[in-house]
Amino acid sequence: MRIVRTVADLRAALAPVRGSGSVGLVPTMGALHDGHLELARQARADNDAVVLSIFVNPTQFNDPSDLAAYPRDEGKDVDLAASVGVDYVFAPEVTEVYPPGFSATVTLHGPIVEALEGAHRGVGHFQGVTTVVAKLFGMVSPDRAYFGQKDAQQVRVVQAMVADLNIPTQIVVVSTVREPDGLAMSSRNRRLSPFDRARAAHVAEALRAAELAAAGGISDAWSLLHSARKVLTDNAIDVEYLELVDADTFRPIPVLVTGPAVLAVAVVIGGTRLIDNVVLRQGSAS
Ligand code: AMP
């Protein structure tokens, strides 16, 4: 496995594969865990060459202290990437991605970027995501790119971007990988104190409560949200948002109907912001 720092080196490395074989890209911000590795395993199974990018993208952080505190451990990341068969770790410097004079942005509009994370982290968050993902797609020209359902809204935004801009990359969505107690794996989990780490399991428990309610035939949003919120408030967890939205439009929905819905949550536990979600369908959990 090779570590590549520049776009020129990456293109040269991938040139022999183009045309004859497929390239899979796993975009990450590093501090890899088994959720990221699951994306990489899937990419390995599907493609001839696998690129895992590590870039803590400054433009998608609304809070400078959050950016400063973001965990970084490239040495360990490289070992983990090698262990699942990644061919190239692409870890550019900030100036390689945003050289002096850089001025482009990729901006989507509407509820998929304005709801939930967009409302709480600011519209600049998804603008930062779409701009860097579009750039990574331009740098790597992947046949397939792998994203986690853990960031359900991000997946939807990236899907909309590739459709709107006719980017010929297939977006592959990988199920959320969880700890044994249900907590969705996240690079941020390592910031939790042991006490807060134990409390964080209630986030998944809250989603599970709504999932069970939906499986039991409850379909109105108020009741579903109430069953989840009760678990969170009983455990004194600060809720930033808890919403039931249409999985396609990300508009809030009052009742589950035939299409899938996303029950999405953001909480702050001991100063660490965590997000999670579950897909609900009328009369059944999925
Ligand atoms: P990040 O490094 O947090 O930007 O995440 C990089 C990619 O890994 C994104 O597509 C995430 O959705 C995905 N990811 C992060 N955590 C998980 C998880 N627990 N399960 C599945 N995918 C994940």
mmCIF file of N, CA and C in Angstrom, residues 46-176:
data_model
loop_
_atom_site.group_PDB
_atom_site.id
_atom_site.type_symbol
_atom_site.label_atom_id
_atom_site.label_comp_id
_atom_site.label_asym_id
_atom_site.label_seq_id
_atom_site.Cartn_x
_atom_site.Cartn_y
_atom_site.Cartn_z
ATOM 1 N N ASP A 46 -15.448 -4.790 -4.565
ATOM 2 C CA ASP A 46 -16.099 -4.356 -5.810
ATOM 3 C C ASP A 46 -15.137 -3.870 -6.889
ATOM 4 N N ASN A 47 -13.889 -3.515 -6.522
ATOM 5 C CA ASN A 47 -13.041 -2.754 -7.458
ATOM 6 C C ASN A 47 -11.654 -3.351 -7.637
ATOM 7 N N ASP A 48 -11.001 -2.942 -8.724
ATOM 8 C CA ASP A 48 -9.626 -3.386 -8.978
ATOM 9 C C ASP A 48 -8.617 -2.573 -8.180
ATOM 10 N N ALA A 49 -8.907 -1.301 -7.987
ATOM 11 C CA ALA A 49 -8.019 -0.453 -7.175
ATOM 12 C C ALA A 49 -8.867 0.310 -6.157
ATOM 13 N N VAL A 50 -8.336 0.427 -4.936
ATOM 14 C CA VAL A 50 -9.072 1.114 -3.869
ATOM 15 C C VAL A 50 -8.237 2.267 -3.324
ATOM 16 N N VAL A 51 -8.839 3.447 -3.343
ATOM 17 C CA VAL A 51 -8.228 4.645 -2.766
ATOM 18 C C VAL A 51 -9.032 5.018 -1.526
ATOM 19 N N LEU A 52 -8.340 5.189 -0.409
ATOM 20 C CA LEU A 52 -8.992 5.711 0.792
ATOM 21 C C LEU A 52 -8.385 7.090 1.050
ATOM 22 N N SER A 53 -9.219 8.113 1.015
ATOM 23 C CA SER A 53 -8.689 9.460 1.250
ATOM 24 C C SER A 53 -8.850 9.827 2.720
ATOM 25 N N ILE A 54 -7.840 10.516 3.215
ATOM 26 C CA ILE A 54 -7.866 11.041 4.587
ATOM 27 C C ILE A 54 -7.644 12.540 4.478
ATOM 28 N N PHE A 55 -8.704 13.286 4.751
ATOM 29 C CA PHE A 55 -8.580 14.741 4.659
ATOM 30 C C PHE A 55 -9.592 15.360 5.618
ATOM 31 N N VAL A 56 -9.083 15.998 6.652
ATOM 32 C CA VAL A 56 -9.971 16.699 7.587
ATOM 33 C C VAL A 56 -10.284 18.045 6.936
ATOM 34 N N ASN A 57 -11.464 18.094 6.342
ATOM 35 C CA ASN A 57 -11.826 19.208 5.463
ATOM 36 C C ASN A 57 -12.229 20.444 6.268
ATOM 37 N N PRO A 58 -11.375 21.459 6.296
ATOM 38 C CA PRO A 58 -11.685 22.603 7.178
ATOM 39 C C PRO A 58 -12.977 23.312 6.808
ATOM 40 N N THR A 59 -13.358 23.273 5.522
ATOM 41 C CA THR A 59 -14.516 24.084 5.114
ATOM 42 C C THR A 59 -15.855 23.517 5.569
ATOM 43 N N GLN A 60 -15.887 22.287 6.061
ATOM 44 C CA GLN A 60 -17.177 21.759 6.494
ATOM 45 C C GLN A 60 -17.377 21.868 8.002
ATOM 46 N N PHE A 61 -16.390 22.454 8.685
ATOM 47 C CA PHE A 61 -16.518 22.648 10.136
ATOM 48 C C PHE A 61 -17.016 24.064 10.401
ATOM 49 N N ASN A 62 -18.160 24.167 11.074
ATOM 50 C CA ASN A 62 -18.671 25.491 11.421
ATOM 51 C C ASN A 62 -18.008 26.007 12.697
ATOM 52 N N ASP A 63 -17.432 25.067 13.475
ATOM 53 C CA ASP A 63 -16.902 25.438 14.787
ATOM 54 C C ASP A 63 -15.380 25.180 14.779
ATOM 55 N N PRO A 64 -14.560 26.253 14.834
ATOM 56 C CA PRO A 64 -13.099 26.069 14.778
ATOM 57 C C PRO A 64 -12.563 25.164 15.882
ATOM 58 N N SER A 65 -13.197 25.185 17.058
ATOM 59 C CA SER A 65 -12.693 24.331 18.143
ATOM 60 C C SER A 65 -12.990 22.858 17.843
ATOM 61 N N ASP A 66 -14.087 22.600 17.127
ATOM 62 C CA ASP A 66 -14.419 21.234 16.712
ATOM 63 C C ASP A 66 -13.364 20.737 15.720
ATOM 64 N N LEU A 67 -12.970 21.619 14.797
ATOM 65 C CA LEU A 67 -11.920 21.269 13.819
ATOM 66 C C LEU A 67 -10.594 21.004 14.538
ATOM 67 N N ALA A 68 -10.263 21.875 15.482
ATOM 68 C CA ALA A 68 -8.987 21.726 16.197
ATOM 69 C C ALA A 68 -8.959 20.434 17.005
ATOM 70 N N ALA A 69 -10.133 20.055 17.556
ATOM 71 C CA ALA A 69 -10.180 18.871 18.423
ATOM 72 C C ALA A 69 -10.372 17.581 17.639
ATOM 73 N N TYR A 70 -10.553 17.690 16.309
ATOM 74 C CA TYR A 70 -10.853 16.482 15.540
ATOM 75 C C TYR A 70 -9.665 15.516 15.638
ATOM 76 N N PRO A 71 -9.931 14.245 16.020
ATOM 77 C CA PRO A 71 -8.806 13.321 16.245
ATOM 78 C C PRO A 71 -8.052 13.001 14.959
ATOM 79 N N ARG A 72 -6.715 12.951 15.060
ATOM 80 C CA ARG A 72 -5.867 12.635 13.895
ATOM 81 C C ARG A 72 -4.824 11.619 14.324
ATOM 82 N N ASP A 73 -4.690 10.546 13.548
ATOM 83 C CA ASP A 73 -3.687 9.523 13.856
ATOM 84 C C ASP A 73 -3.330 8.802 12.557
ATOM 85 N N GLU A 74 -2.559 9.495 11.713
ATOM 86 C CA GLU A 74 -2.321 8.964 10.368
ATOM 87 C C GLU A 74 -1.577 7.637 10.383
ATOM 88 N N GLY A 75 -0.617 7.515 11.308
ATOM 89 C CA GLY A 75 0.155 6.264 11.354
ATOM 90 C C GLY A 75 -0.741 5.057 11.570
ATOM 91 N N LYS A 76 -1.639 5.177 12.529
ATOM 92 C CA LYS A 76 -2.545 4.062 12.811
ATOM 93 C C LYS A 76 -3.514 3.858 11.640
ATOM 94 N N ASP A 77 -3.984 4.975 11.070
ATOM 95 C CA ASP A 77 -4.919 4.884 9.935
ATOM 96 C C ASP A 77 -4.308 4.114 8.768
ATOM 97 N N VAL A 78 -3.044 4.391 8.503
ATOM 98 C CA VAL A 78 -2.369 3.735 7.378
ATOM 99 C C VAL A 78 -2.307 2.224 7.618
ATOM 100 N N ASP A 79 -1.979 1.823 8.842
ATOM 101 C CA ASP A 79 -1.932 0.392 9.166
ATOM 102 C C ASP A 79 -3.309 -0.249 8.996
ATOM 103 N N LEU A 80 -4.339 0.447 9.476
ATOM 104 C CA LEU A 80 -5.693 -0.113 9.374
ATOM 105 C C LEU A 80 -6.124 -0.228 7.911
ATOM 106 N N ALA A 81 -5.820 0.817 7.131
ATOM 107 C CA ALA A 81 -6.192 0.783 5.709
ATOM 108 C C ALA A 81 -5.493 -0.384 5.013
ATOM 109 N N ALA A 82 -4.214 -0.585 5.333
ATOM 110 C CA ALA A 82 -3.471 -1.697 4.723
ATOM 111 C C ALA A 82 -4.092 -3.035 5.112
ATOM 112 N N SER A 83 -4.601 -3.117 6.339
ATOM 113 C CA SER A 83 -5.131 -4.393 6.837
ATOM 114 C C SER A 83 -6.383 -4.837 6.089
ATOM 115 N N VAL A 84 -7.077 -3.910 5.447
ATOM 116 C CA VAL A 84 -8.283 -4.307 4.699
ATOM 117 C C VAL A 84 -8.064 -4.225 3.186
ATOM 118 N N GLY A 85 -6.803 -4.074 2.776
ATOM 119 C CA GLY A 85 -6.497 -4.193 1.352
ATOM 120 C C GLY A 85 -6.608 -2.925 0.544
ATOM 121 N N VAL A 86 -6.585 -1.771 1.205
ATOM 122 C CA VAL A 86 -6.567 -0.502 0.455
ATOM 123 C C VAL A 86 -5.253 -0.424 -0.333
ATOM 124 N N ASP A 87 -5.317 0.069 -1.569
ATOM 125 C CA ASP A 87 -4.101 0.194 -2.388
ATOM 126 C C ASP A 87 -3.385 1.511 -2.151
ATOM 127 N N TYR A 88 -4.172 2.599 -2.055
ATOM 128 C CA TYR A 88 -3.584 3.938 -1.916
ATOM 129 C C TYR A 88 -4.310 4.704 -0.819
ATOM 130 N N VAL A 89 -3.551 5.193 0.154
ATOM 131 C CA VAL A 89 -4.094 6.193 1.078
ATOM 132 C C VAL A 89 -3.734 7.548 0.485
ATOM 133 N N PHE A 90 -4.753 8.321 0.153
ATOM 134 C CA PHE A 90 -4.532 9.651 -0.415
ATOM 135 C C PHE A 90 -4.723 10.650 0.722
ATOM 136 N N ALA A 91 -3.610 11.226 1.193
ATOM 137 C CA ALA A 91 -3.639 12.125 2.359
ATOM 138 C C ALA A 91 -2.985 13.451 1.972
ATOM 139 N N PRO A 92 -3.732 14.298 1.268
ATOM 140 C CA PRO A 92 -3.139 15.562 0.800
ATOM 141 C C PRO A 92 -3.068 16.603 1.914
ATOM 142 N N GLU A 93 -2.138 17.537 1.752
ATOM 143 C CA GLU A 93 -2.119 18.718 2.623
ATOM 144 C C GLU A 93 -3.295 19.614 2.246
ATOM 145 N N VAL A 94 -3.659 20.521 3.176
ATOM 146 C CA VAL A 94 -4.760 21.450 2.907
ATOM 147 C C VAL A 94 -4.465 22.281 1.651
ATOM 148 N N THR A 95 -3.182 22.669 1.462
ATOM 149 C CA THR A 95 -2.854 23.521 0.304
ATOM 150 C C THR A 95 -2.925 22.757 -1.026
ATOM 151 N N GLU A 96 -2.842 21.420 -0.976
ATOM 152 C CA GLU A 96 -3.005 20.643 -2.203
ATOM 153 C C GLU A 96 -4.477 20.662 -2.642
ATOM 154 N N VAL A 97 -5.358 20.658 -1.655
ATOM 155 C CA VAL A 97 -6.798 20.663 -1.953
ATOM 156 C C VAL A 97 -7.296 22.087 -2.200
ATOM 157 N N TYR A 98 -6.821 23.015 -1.391
ATOM 158 C CA TYR A 98 -7.241 24.422 -1.522
ATOM 159 C C TYR A 98 -6.004 25.294 -1.734
ATOM 160 N N PRO A 99 -5.460 25.288 -2.942
ATOM 161 C CA PRO A 99 -4.261 26.113 -3.185
ATOM 162 C C PRO A 99 -4.610 27.594 -3.149
ATOM 163 N N PRO A 100 -3.604 28.452 -3.006
ATOM 164 C CA PRO A 100 -3.877 29.889 -2.993
ATOM 165 C C PRO A 100 -4.680 30.282 -4.233
ATOM 166 N N GLY A 101 -5.688 31.118 -4.029
ATOM 167 C CA GLY A 101 -6.515 31.555 -5.152
ATOM 168 C C GLY A 101 -7.723 30.673 -5.395
ATOM 169 N N PHE A 102 -7.806 29.562 -4.664
ATOM 170 C CA PHE A 102 -8.963 28.665 -4.832
ATOM 171 C C PHE A 102 -10.246 29.424 -4.506
ATOM 172 N N SER A 103 -11.257 29.328 -5.378
ATOM 173 C CA SER A 103 -12.471 30.104 -5.108
ATOM 174 C C SER A 103 -13.765 29.374 -5.450
ATOM 175 N N ALA A 104 -13.694 28.100 -5.858
ATOM 176 C CA ALA A 104 -14.915 27.405 -6.295
ATOM 177 C C ALA A 104 -15.713 26.882 -5.109
ATOM 178 N N THR A 105 -17.015 26.849 -5.274
ATOM 179 C CA THR A 105 -17.864 26.143 -4.315
ATOM 180 C C THR A 105 -18.910 25.364 -5.100
ATOM 181 N N VAL A 106 -19.329 24.249 -4.537
ATOM 182 C CA VAL A 106 -20.449 23.491 -5.091
ATOM 183 C C VAL A 106 -21.577 23.621 -4.080
ATOM 184 N N THR A 107 -22.687 24.206 -4.505
ATOM 185 C CA THR A 107 -23.780 24.503 -3.578
ATOM 186 C C THR A 107 -25.075 23.895 -4.078
ATOM 187 N N LEU A 108 -25.686 23.069 -3.233
ATOM 188 C CA LEU A 108 -27.026 22.568 -3.525
ATOM 189 C C LEU A 108 -28.021 23.438 -2.764
ATOM 190 N N HIS A 109 -29.285 23.307 -3.129
ATOM 191 C CA HIS A 109 -30.323 24.105 -2.484
ATOM 192 C C HIS A 109 -31.473 23.208 -2.066
ATOM 193 N N GLY A 110 -32.275 23.694 -1.135
ATOM 194 C CA GLY A 110 -33.481 22.969 -0.745
ATOM 195 C C GLY A 110 -33.311 22.209 0.548
ATOM 196 N N PRO A 111 -34.378 21.491 0.938
ATOM 197 C CA PRO A 111 -34.401 20.841 2.255
ATOM 198 C C PRO A 111 -33.269 19.850 2.488
ATOM 199 N N ILE A 112 -32.800 19.173 1.442
ATOM 200 C CA ILE A 112 -31.767 18.163 1.733
ATOM 201 C C ILE A 112 -30.493 18.788 2.290
ATOM 202 N N VAL A 113 -30.241 20.065 1.975
ATOM 203 C CA VAL A 113 -29.069 20.714 2.590
ATOM 204 C C VAL A 113 -29.442 21.675 3.718
ATOM 205 N N GLU A 114 -30.749 22.025 3.772
ATOM 206 C CA GLU A 114 -31.146 23.032 4.773
ATOM 207 C C GLU A 114 -31.687 22.403 6.056
ATOM 208 N N ALA A 115 -32.187 21.166 5.968
ATOM 209 C CA ALA A 115 -32.768 20.513 7.147
ATOM 210 C C ALA A 115 -31.666 20.007 8.080
ATOM 211 N N LEU A 116 -32.045 19.597 9.253
ATOM 212 C CA LEU A 116 -31.205 18.827 10.189
ATOM 213 C C LEU A 116 -29.781 19.376 10.320
ATOM 214 N N GLU A 117 -28.799 18.693 9.732
ATOM 215 C CA GLU A 117 -27.405 19.137 9.862
ATOM 216 C C GLU A 117 -27.212 20.526 9.272
ATOM 217 N N GLY A 118 -27.917 20.810 8.175
ATOM 218 C CA GLY A 118 -27.805 22.134 7.543
ATOM 219 C C GLY A 118 -28.327 23.219 8.466
ATOM 220 N N ALA A 119 -29.425 22.921 9.142
ATOM 221 C CA ALA A 119 -30.018 23.915 10.045
ATOM 222 C C ALA A 119 -29.139 24.130 11.273
ATOM 223 N N HIS A 120 -28.517 23.069 11.734
ATOM 224 C CA HIS A 120 -27.790 23.167 13.012
ATOM 225 C C HIS A 120 -26.309 23.469 12.852
ATOM 226 N N ARG A 121 -25.711 23.064 11.746
ATOM 227 C CA ARG A 121 -24.289 23.381 11.531
ATOM 228 C C ARG A 121 -24.124 24.555 10.568
ATOM 229 N N GLY A 122 -25.238 24.997 9.979
ATOM 230 C CA GLY A 122 -25.183 26.114 9.037
ATOM 231 C C GLY A 122 -25.091 25.605 7.606
ATOM 232 N N VAL A 123 -25.571 26.420 6.663
ATOM 233 C CA VAL A 123 -25.602 25.983 5.260
ATOM 234 C C VAL A 123 -24.193 25.738 4.730
ATOM 235 N N GLY A 124 -23.198 26.364 5.352
ATOM 236 C CA GLY A 124 -21.813 26.170 4.915
ATOM 237 C C GLY A 124 -21.346 24.734 5.101
ATOM 238 N N HIS A 125 -21.973 23.996 6.009
ATOM 239 C CA HIS A 125 -21.511 22.620 6.262
ATOM 240 C C HIS A 125 -21.603 21.779 5.001
ATOM 241 N N PHE A 126 -22.805 21.684 4.432
ATOM 242 C CA PHE A 126 -22.938 20.832 3.247
ATOM 243 C C PHE A 126 -22.253 21.442 2.030
ATOM 244 N N GLN A 127 -22.136 22.758 2.006
ATOM 245 C CA GLN A 127 -21.371 23.372 0.916
ATOM 246 C C GLN A 127 -19.922 22.894 0.992
ATOM 247 N N GLY A 128 -19.392 22.820 2.218
ATOM 248 C CA GLY A 128 -18.039 22.296 2.404
ATOM 249 C C GLY A 128 -17.944 20.842 1.978
ATOM 250 N N VAL A 129 -18.974 20.062 2.318
ATOM 251 C CA VAL A 129 -18.975 18.639 1.958
ATOM 252 C C VAL A 129 -19.052 18.474 0.443
ATOM 253 N N THR A 130 -20.011 19.148 -0.198
ATOM 254 C CA THR A 130 -20.188 18.938 -1.639
ATOM 255 C C THR A 130 -18.970 19.451 -2.409
ATOM 256 N N THR A 131 -18.393 20.538 -1.945
ATOM 257 C CA THR A 131 -17.218 21.057 -2.647
ATOM 258 C C THR A 131 -16.055 20.075 -2.543
ATOM 259 N N VAL A 132 -15.791 19.565 -1.340
ATOM 260 C CA VAL A 132 -14.638 18.658 -1.213
ATOM 261 C C VAL A 132 -14.901 17.312 -1.884
ATOM 262 N N VAL A 133 -16.138 16.822 -1.814
ATOM 263 C CA VAL A 133 -16.426 15.531 -2.456
ATOM 264 C C VAL A 133 -16.346 15.682 -3.978
ATOM 265 N N ALA A 134 -16.862 16.794 -4.505
ATOM 266 C CA ALA A 134 -16.741 17.030 -5.955
ATOM 267 C C ALA A 134 -15.263 17.093 -6.351
ATOM 268 N N LYS A 135 -14.443 17.739 -5.522
ATOM 269 C CA LYS A 135 -13.009 17.819 -5.821
ATOM 270 C C LYS A 135 -12.364 16.428 -5.755
ATOM 271 N N LEU A 136 -12.705 15.669 -4.735
ATOM 272 C CA LEU A 136 -12.142 14.311 -4.637
ATOM 273 C C LEU A 136 -12.546 13.472 -5.849
ATOM 274 N N PHE A 137 -13.802 13.633 -6.297
ATOM 275 C CA PHE A 137 -14.245 12.889 -7.477
ATOM 276 C C PHE A 137 -13.445 13.349 -8.699
ATOM 277 N N GLY A 138 -13.156 14.637 -8.772
ATOM 278 C CA GLY A 138 -12.342 15.147 -9.887
ATOM 279 C C GLY A 138 -10.905 14.647 -9.817
ATOM 280 N N MET A 139 -10.386 14.497 -8.613
ATOM 281 C CA MET A 139 -8.999 14.048 -8.437
ATOM 282 C C MET A 139 -8.843 12.553 -8.721
ATOM 283 N N VAL A 140 -9.820 11.771 -8.249
ATOM 284 C CA VAL A 140 -9.696 10.306 -8.287
ATOM 285 C C VAL A 140 -10.426 9.704 -9.495
ATOM 286 N N SER A 141 -11.449 10.387 -9.994
ATOM 287 C CA SER A 141 -12.339 9.840 -11.039
ATOM 288 C C SER A 141 -12.768 8.416 -10.680
ATOM 289 N N PRO A 142 -13.374 8.233 -9.513
ATOM 290 C CA PRO A 142 -13.722 6.862 -9.103
ATOM 291 C C PRO A 142 -14.926 6.332 -9.883
ATOM 292 N N ASP A 143 -14.914 5.039 -10.146
ATOM 293 C CA ASP A 143 -16.113 4.405 -10.706
ATOM 294 C C ASP A 143 -17.184 4.287 -9.631
ATOM 295 N N ARG A 144 -16.730 4.012 -8.409
ATOM 296 C CA ARG A 144 -17.660 3.895 -7.279
ATOM 297 C C ARG A 144 -17.080 4.659 -6.093
ATOM 298 N N ALA A 145 -17.980 5.238 -5.285
ATOM 299 C CA ALA A 145 -17.539 5.884 -4.043
ATOM 300 C C ALA A 145 -18.442 5.405 -2.921
ATOM 301 N N TYR A 146 -17.850 5.216 -1.762
ATOM 302 C CA TYR A 146 -18.506 4.530 -0.650
ATOM 303 C C TYR A 146 -18.774 5.501 0.490
ATOM 304 N N PHE A 147 -20.051 5.531 0.929
ATOM 305 C CA PHE A 147 -20.460 6.434 2.005
ATOM 306 C C PHE A 147 -21.289 5.650 3.011
ATOM 307 N N GLY A 148 -21.247 6.090 4.274
ATOM 308 C CA GLY A 148 -21.946 5.383 5.341
ATOM 309 C C GLY A 148 -23.343 5.927 5.581
ATOM 310 N N GLN A 149 -24.266 5.008 5.806
ATOM 311 C CA GLN A 149 -25.641 5.382 6.169
ATOM 312 C C GLN A 149 -25.668 6.144 7.500
ATOM 313 N N LYS A 150 -24.614 5.979 8.300
ATOM 314 C CA LYS A 150 -24.481 6.746 9.553
ATOM 315 C C LYS A 150 -24.728 8.238 9.302
ATOM 316 N N ASP A 151 -24.240 8.741 8.159
ATOM 317 C CA ASP A 151 -24.441 10.140 7.781
ATOM 318 C C ASP A 151 -25.494 10.178 6.666
ATOM 319 N N ALA A 152 -26.733 9.849 7.035
ATOM 320 C CA ALA A 152 -27.788 9.634 6.041
ATOM 321 C C ALA A 152 -28.023 10.876 5.181
ATOM 322 N N GLN A 153 -27.994 12.024 5.806
ATOM 323 C CA GLN A 153 -28.251 13.245 5.036
ATOM 324 C C GLN A 153 -27.099 13.522 4.072
ATOM 325 N N GLN A 154 -25.894 13.259 4.515
ATOM 326 C CA GLN A 154 -24.723 13.444 3.638
ATOM 327 C C GLN A 154 -24.833 12.548 2.403
ATOM 328 N N VAL A 155 -25.266 11.294 2.617
ATOM 329 C CA VAL A 155 -25.452 10.367 1.499
ATOM 330 C C VAL A 155 -26.441 10.959 0.494
ATOM 331 N N ARG A 156 -27.555 11.454 1.017
ATOM 332 C CA ARG A 156 -28.593 11.994 0.130
ATOM 333 C C ARG A 156 -28.067 13.209 -0.640
ATOM 334 N N VAL A 157 -27.303 14.042 0.057
ATOM 335 C CA VAL A 157 -26.743 15.244 -0.572
ATOM 336 C C VAL A 157 -25.748 14.846 -1.674
ATOM 337 N N VAL A 158 -24.910 13.864 -1.388
ATOM 338 C CA VAL A 158 -23.923 13.435 -2.395
ATOM 339 C C VAL A 158 -24.641 12.791 -3.584
ATOM 340 N N GLN A 159 -25.687 12.008 -3.303
ATOM 341 C CA GLN A 159 -26.458 11.417 -4.410
ATOM 342 C C GLN A 159 -27.062 12.508 -5.287
ATOM 343 N N ALA A 160 -27.606 13.543 -4.647
ATOM 344 C CA ALA A 160 -28.211 14.646 -5.412
ATOM 345 C C ALA A 160 -27.143 15.373 -6.221
ATOM 346 N N MET A 161 -25.972 15.543 -5.628
ATOM 347 C CA MET A 161 -24.901 16.261 -6.334
ATOM 348 C C MET A 161 -24.469 15.501 -7.591
ATOM 349 N N VAL A 162 -24.252 14.188 -7.474
ATOM 350 C CA VAL A 162 -23.795 13.453 -8.656
ATOM 351 C C VAL A 162 -24.877 13.426 -9.733
ATOM 352 N N ALA A 163 -26.143 13.400 -9.291
ATOM 353 C CA ALA A 163 -27.235 13.435 -10.279
ATOM 354 C C ALA A 163 -27.279 14.810 -10.951
ATOM 355 N N ASP A 164 -27.237 15.869 -10.145
ATOM 356 C CA ASP A 164 -27.364 17.229 -10.699
ATOM 357 C C ASP A 164 -26.191 17.582 -11.613
ATOM 358 N N LEU A 165 -25.002 17.094 -11.273
ATOM 359 C CA LEU A 165 -23.808 17.475 -12.043
ATOM 360 C C LEU A 165 -23.373 16.389 -13.035
ATOM 361 N N ASN A 166 -24.208 15.340 -13.187
ATOM 362 C CA ASN A 166 -23.887 14.252 -14.126
ATOM 363 C C ASN A 166 -22.489 13.678 -13.881
ATOM 364 N N ILE A 167 -22.161 13.497 -12.615
ATOM 365 C CA ILE A 167 -20.860 12.902 -12.287
ATOM 366 C C ILE A 167 -20.982 11.385 -12.424
ATOM 367 N N PRO A 168 -20.110 10.761 -13.242
ATOM 368 C CA PRO A 168 -20.295 9.324 -13.528
ATOM 369 C C PRO A 168 -19.694 8.416 -12.462
ATOM 370 N N THR A 169 -20.035 8.671 -11.225
ATOM 371 C CA THR A 169 -19.556 7.845 -10.111
ATOM 372 C C THR A 169 -20.777 7.232 -9.434
ATOM 373 N N GLN A 170 -20.717 5.924 -9.218
ATOM 374 C CA GLN A 170 -21.816 5.246 -8.525
ATOM 375 C C GLN A 170 -21.626 5.422 -7.016
ATOM 376 N N ILE A 171 -22.676 5.861 -6.344
ATOM 377 C CA ILE A 171 -22.595 6.050 -4.888
ATOM 378 C C ILE A 171 -23.092 4.774 -4.219
ATOM 379 N N VAL A 172 -22.214 4.147 -3.444
ATOM 380 C CA VAL A 172 -22.561 2.911 -2.743
ATOM 381 C C VAL A 172 -22.747 3.249 -1.261
ATOM 382 N N VAL A 173 -23.898 2.877 -0.724
ATOM 383 C CA VAL A 173 -24.224 3.205 0.669
ATOM 384 C C VAL A 173 -24.007 1.956 1.527
ATOM 385 N N VAL A 174 -23.274 2.125 2.611
ATOM 386 C CA VAL A 174 -22.933 1.000 3.491
ATOM 387 C C VAL A 174 -23.647 1.200 4.838
ATOM 388 N N SER A 175 -24.239 0.118 5.345
ATOM 389 C CA SER A 175 -25.000 0.189 6.603
ATOM 390 C C SER A 175 -24.140 0.678 7.757
ATOM 391 N N THR A 176 -24.790 1.282 8.735
ATOM 392 C CA THR A 176 -24.080 1.802 9.902
ATOM 393 C C THR A 176 -23.480 0.662 10.723
#
